[in-house]
Coordinates of C-alpha atoms and ligand atoms in Angstrom, one line a residue:
X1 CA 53.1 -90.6 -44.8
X2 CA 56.8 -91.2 -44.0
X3 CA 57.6 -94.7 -43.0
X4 CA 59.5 -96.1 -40.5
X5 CA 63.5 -96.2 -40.7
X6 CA 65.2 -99.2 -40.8
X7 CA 69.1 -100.1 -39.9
X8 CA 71.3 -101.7 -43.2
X9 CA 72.1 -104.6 -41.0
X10 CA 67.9 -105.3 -41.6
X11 CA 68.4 -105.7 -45.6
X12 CA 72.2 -106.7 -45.6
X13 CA 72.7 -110.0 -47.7
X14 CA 75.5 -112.4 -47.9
X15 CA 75.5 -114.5 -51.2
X16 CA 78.4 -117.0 -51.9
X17 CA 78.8 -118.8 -55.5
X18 CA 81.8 -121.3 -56.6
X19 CA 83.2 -119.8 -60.1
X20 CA 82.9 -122.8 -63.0
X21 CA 84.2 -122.8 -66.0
X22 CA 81.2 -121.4 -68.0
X23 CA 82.1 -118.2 -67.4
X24 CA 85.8 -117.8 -68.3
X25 CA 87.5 -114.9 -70.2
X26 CA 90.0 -115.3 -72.5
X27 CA 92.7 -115.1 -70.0
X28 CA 90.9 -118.1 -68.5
X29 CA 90.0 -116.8 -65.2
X30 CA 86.4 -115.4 -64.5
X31 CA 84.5 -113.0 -66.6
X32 CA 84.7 -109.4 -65.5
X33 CA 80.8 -109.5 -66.3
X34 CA 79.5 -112.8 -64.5
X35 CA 80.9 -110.8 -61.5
X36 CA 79.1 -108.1 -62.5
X37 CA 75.8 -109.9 -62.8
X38 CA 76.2 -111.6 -59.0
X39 CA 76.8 -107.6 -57.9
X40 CA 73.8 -106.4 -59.3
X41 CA 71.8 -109.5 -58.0
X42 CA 72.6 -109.3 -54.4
X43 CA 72.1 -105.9 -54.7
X44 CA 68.9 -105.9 -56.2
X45 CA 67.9 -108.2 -52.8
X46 CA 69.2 -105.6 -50.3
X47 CA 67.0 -103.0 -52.4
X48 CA 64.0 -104.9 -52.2
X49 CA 64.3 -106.6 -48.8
X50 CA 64.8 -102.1 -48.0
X51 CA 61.7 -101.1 -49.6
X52 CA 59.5 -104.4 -49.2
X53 CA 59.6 -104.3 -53.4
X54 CA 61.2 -104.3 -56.6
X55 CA 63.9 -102.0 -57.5
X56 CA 65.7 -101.3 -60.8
X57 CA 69.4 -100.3 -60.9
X58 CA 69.8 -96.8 -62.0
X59 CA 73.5 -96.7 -62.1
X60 CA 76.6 -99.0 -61.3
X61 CA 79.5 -97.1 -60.6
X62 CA 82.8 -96.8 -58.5
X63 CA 83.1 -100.8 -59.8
X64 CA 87.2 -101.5 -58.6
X65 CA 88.4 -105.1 -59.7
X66 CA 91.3 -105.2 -57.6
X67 CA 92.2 -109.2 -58.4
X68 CA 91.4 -111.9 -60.8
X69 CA 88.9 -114.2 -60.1
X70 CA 90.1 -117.9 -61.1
X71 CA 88.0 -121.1 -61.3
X72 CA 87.6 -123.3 -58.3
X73 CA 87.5 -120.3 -56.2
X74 CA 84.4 -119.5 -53.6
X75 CA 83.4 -115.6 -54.3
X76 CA 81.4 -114.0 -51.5
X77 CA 79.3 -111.0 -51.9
X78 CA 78.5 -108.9 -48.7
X79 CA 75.8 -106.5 -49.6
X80 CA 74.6 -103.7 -47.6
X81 CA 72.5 -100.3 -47.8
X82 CA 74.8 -97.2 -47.4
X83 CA 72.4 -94.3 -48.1
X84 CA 68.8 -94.0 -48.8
X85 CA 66.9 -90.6 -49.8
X86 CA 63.1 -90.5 -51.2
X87 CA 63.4 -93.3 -53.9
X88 CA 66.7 -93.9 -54.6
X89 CA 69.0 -96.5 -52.6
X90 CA 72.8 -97.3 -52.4
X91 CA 74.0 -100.6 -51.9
X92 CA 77.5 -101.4 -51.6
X93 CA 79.4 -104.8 -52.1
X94 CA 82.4 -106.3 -51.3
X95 CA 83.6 -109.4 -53.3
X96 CA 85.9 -112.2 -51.5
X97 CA 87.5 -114.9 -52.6
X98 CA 88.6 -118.1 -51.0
X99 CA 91.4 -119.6 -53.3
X100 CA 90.5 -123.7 -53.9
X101 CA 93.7 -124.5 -53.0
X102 CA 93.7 -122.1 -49.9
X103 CA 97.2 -121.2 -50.8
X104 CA 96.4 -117.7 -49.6
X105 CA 93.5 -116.4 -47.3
X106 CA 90.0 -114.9 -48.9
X107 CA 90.9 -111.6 -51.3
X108 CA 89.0 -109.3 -51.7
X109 CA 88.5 -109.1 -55.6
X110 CA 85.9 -106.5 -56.0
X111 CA 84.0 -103.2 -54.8
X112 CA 81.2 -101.5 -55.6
X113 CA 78.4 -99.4 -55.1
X114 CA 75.5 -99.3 -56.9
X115 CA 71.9 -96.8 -56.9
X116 CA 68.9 -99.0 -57.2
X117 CA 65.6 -97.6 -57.3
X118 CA 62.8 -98.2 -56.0
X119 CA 59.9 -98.3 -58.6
X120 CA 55.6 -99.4 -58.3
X121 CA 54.0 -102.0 -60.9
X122 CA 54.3 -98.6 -63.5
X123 CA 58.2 -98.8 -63.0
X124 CA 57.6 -95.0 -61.6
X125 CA 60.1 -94.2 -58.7
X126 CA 58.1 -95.0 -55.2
X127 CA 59.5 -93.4 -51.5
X128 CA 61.5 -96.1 -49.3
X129 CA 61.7 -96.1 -45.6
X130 CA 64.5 -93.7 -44.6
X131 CA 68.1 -95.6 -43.4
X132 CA 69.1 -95.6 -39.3
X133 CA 72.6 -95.6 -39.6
X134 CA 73.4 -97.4 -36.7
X135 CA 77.1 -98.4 -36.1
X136 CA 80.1 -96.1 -36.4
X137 CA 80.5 -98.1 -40.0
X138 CA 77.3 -97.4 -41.0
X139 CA 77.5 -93.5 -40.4
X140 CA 81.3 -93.6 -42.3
X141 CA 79.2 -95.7 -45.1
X142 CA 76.2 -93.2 -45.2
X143 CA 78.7 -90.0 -45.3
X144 CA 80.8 -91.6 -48.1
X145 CA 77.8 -92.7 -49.9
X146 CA 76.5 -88.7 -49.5
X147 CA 79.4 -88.0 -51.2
X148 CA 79.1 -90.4 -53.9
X149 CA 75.6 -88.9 -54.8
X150 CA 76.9 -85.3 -55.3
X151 CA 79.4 -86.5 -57.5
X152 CA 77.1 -88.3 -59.3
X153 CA 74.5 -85.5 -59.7
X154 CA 76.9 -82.8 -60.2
X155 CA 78.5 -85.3 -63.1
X156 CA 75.5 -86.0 -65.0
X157 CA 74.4 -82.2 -64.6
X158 CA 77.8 -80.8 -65.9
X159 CA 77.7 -83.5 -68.7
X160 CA 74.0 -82.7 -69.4
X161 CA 74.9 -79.3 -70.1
X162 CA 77.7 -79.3 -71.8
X163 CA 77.8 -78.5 -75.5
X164 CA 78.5 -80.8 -78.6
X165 CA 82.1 -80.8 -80.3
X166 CA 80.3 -80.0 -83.7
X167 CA 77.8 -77.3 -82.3
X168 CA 80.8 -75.3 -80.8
X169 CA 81.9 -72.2 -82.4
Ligands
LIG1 C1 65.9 -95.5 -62.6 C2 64.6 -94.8 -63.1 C3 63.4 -95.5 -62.6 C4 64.7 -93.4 -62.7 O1 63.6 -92.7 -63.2 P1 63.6 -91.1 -63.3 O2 62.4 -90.7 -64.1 O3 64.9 -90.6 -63.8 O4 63.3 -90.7 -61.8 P2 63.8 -89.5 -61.0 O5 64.5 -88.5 -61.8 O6 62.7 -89.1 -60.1 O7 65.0 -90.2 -60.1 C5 64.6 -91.1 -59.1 C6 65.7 -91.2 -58.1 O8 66.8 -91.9 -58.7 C7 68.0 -91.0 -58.6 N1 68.8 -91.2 -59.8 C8 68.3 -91.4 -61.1 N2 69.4 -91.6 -61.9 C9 70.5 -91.5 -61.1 C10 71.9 -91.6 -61.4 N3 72.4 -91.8 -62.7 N4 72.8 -91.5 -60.4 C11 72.3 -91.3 -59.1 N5 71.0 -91.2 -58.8 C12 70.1 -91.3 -59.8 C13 67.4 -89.6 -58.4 O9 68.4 -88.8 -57.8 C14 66.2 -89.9 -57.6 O10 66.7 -90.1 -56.2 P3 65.7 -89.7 -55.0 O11 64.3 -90.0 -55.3 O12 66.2 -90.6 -53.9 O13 65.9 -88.2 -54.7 C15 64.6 -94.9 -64.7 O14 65.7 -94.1 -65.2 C16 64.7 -96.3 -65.2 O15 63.7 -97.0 -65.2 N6 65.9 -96.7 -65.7 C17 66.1 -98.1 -66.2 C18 66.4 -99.0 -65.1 C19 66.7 -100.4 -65.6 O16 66.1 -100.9 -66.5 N7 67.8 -101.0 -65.0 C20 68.3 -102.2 -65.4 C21 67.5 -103.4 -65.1 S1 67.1 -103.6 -63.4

């Protein structure tokens, strides 16, 4: 039975987090993968809120880290559904920052877009409601994000079938 669509701006999430020093790198700003973590979080939420369950992440990709993130500042992760097809979901997310010292106004640091699936107590993919673009953003985001999956598939396929180095003649 095919379920009734829903608009991103139902799922979307905002999650903001100050940056402490447990999670520094050598450089002594924040680690590349505590921001990492807070992506896949928020975007685990916008997957489930989506498709009223759990969802796993199946791949995190097109990941930009435009800017350092430094202690003291305020990160802020917008998360929102771009795409969704039978069980698969993507979520994109923005990462600002608001400097402590305000010296300059809220960066964005980060970007990225991420498929989560949708999976039953088994962890076997399970259908979600289909996405009702509904803003002139949200169709951009859902034609981008169509893009992004082609990519995607046509790079695993190519990968999956191309031949080993050493079993080459
Ligand atoms: C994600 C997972 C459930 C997919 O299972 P699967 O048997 O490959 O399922 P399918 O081939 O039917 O793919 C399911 C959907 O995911 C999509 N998908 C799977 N891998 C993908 C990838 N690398 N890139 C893009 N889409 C992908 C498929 O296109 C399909 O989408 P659709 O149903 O919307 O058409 C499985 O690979 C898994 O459990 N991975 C581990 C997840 C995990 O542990 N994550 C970290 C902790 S949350």
């Amino acid at each position: 039975m095919t379920q009734p669509g829903r608009p991103p701006a139902a799922s979307q999430l905002t999650l903001s987090q100050i940056m402490d020093q447990h999670h520094t790198n050598l450089m002594g700003t924040v680690h590349g993968g505590r921001i990492l973590n807070l992506i896949d979080s928020a975007a685990g939420v916008v997957a489930a809120r989506h498709s009223d369950g759990p969802a796993v992440t199946a791949a995190m990709d097109e990941t930009v880290f435009l800017r350092a993130v430094r202690i003291g500042d305020v990160v802020h992760l917008d998360a929102r559904i771009t795409w969704a097809g039978r069980s698969s979901m993507e979520v994109a997310v923005r990462v600002t920052a608001d400097r402590w010292d305000r010296a300059v106004p809220p960066t964005t640091v980060v970007t990225s877009h991420l498929v989560m699936v949708a999976v039953d107590e088994g962890g076997r993919p399970r259908r979600v409601p289909p996405l009702l673009p509904q803003t002139a953003e949200d169709r951009r985001a859902f034609r981008q994000a169509e893009i992004r999956r082609r990519h995607r598939l046509s790079l695993r396929d190519a990968l999956a079938r191309s031949v080993p180095e050493e079993t080459a003649a």
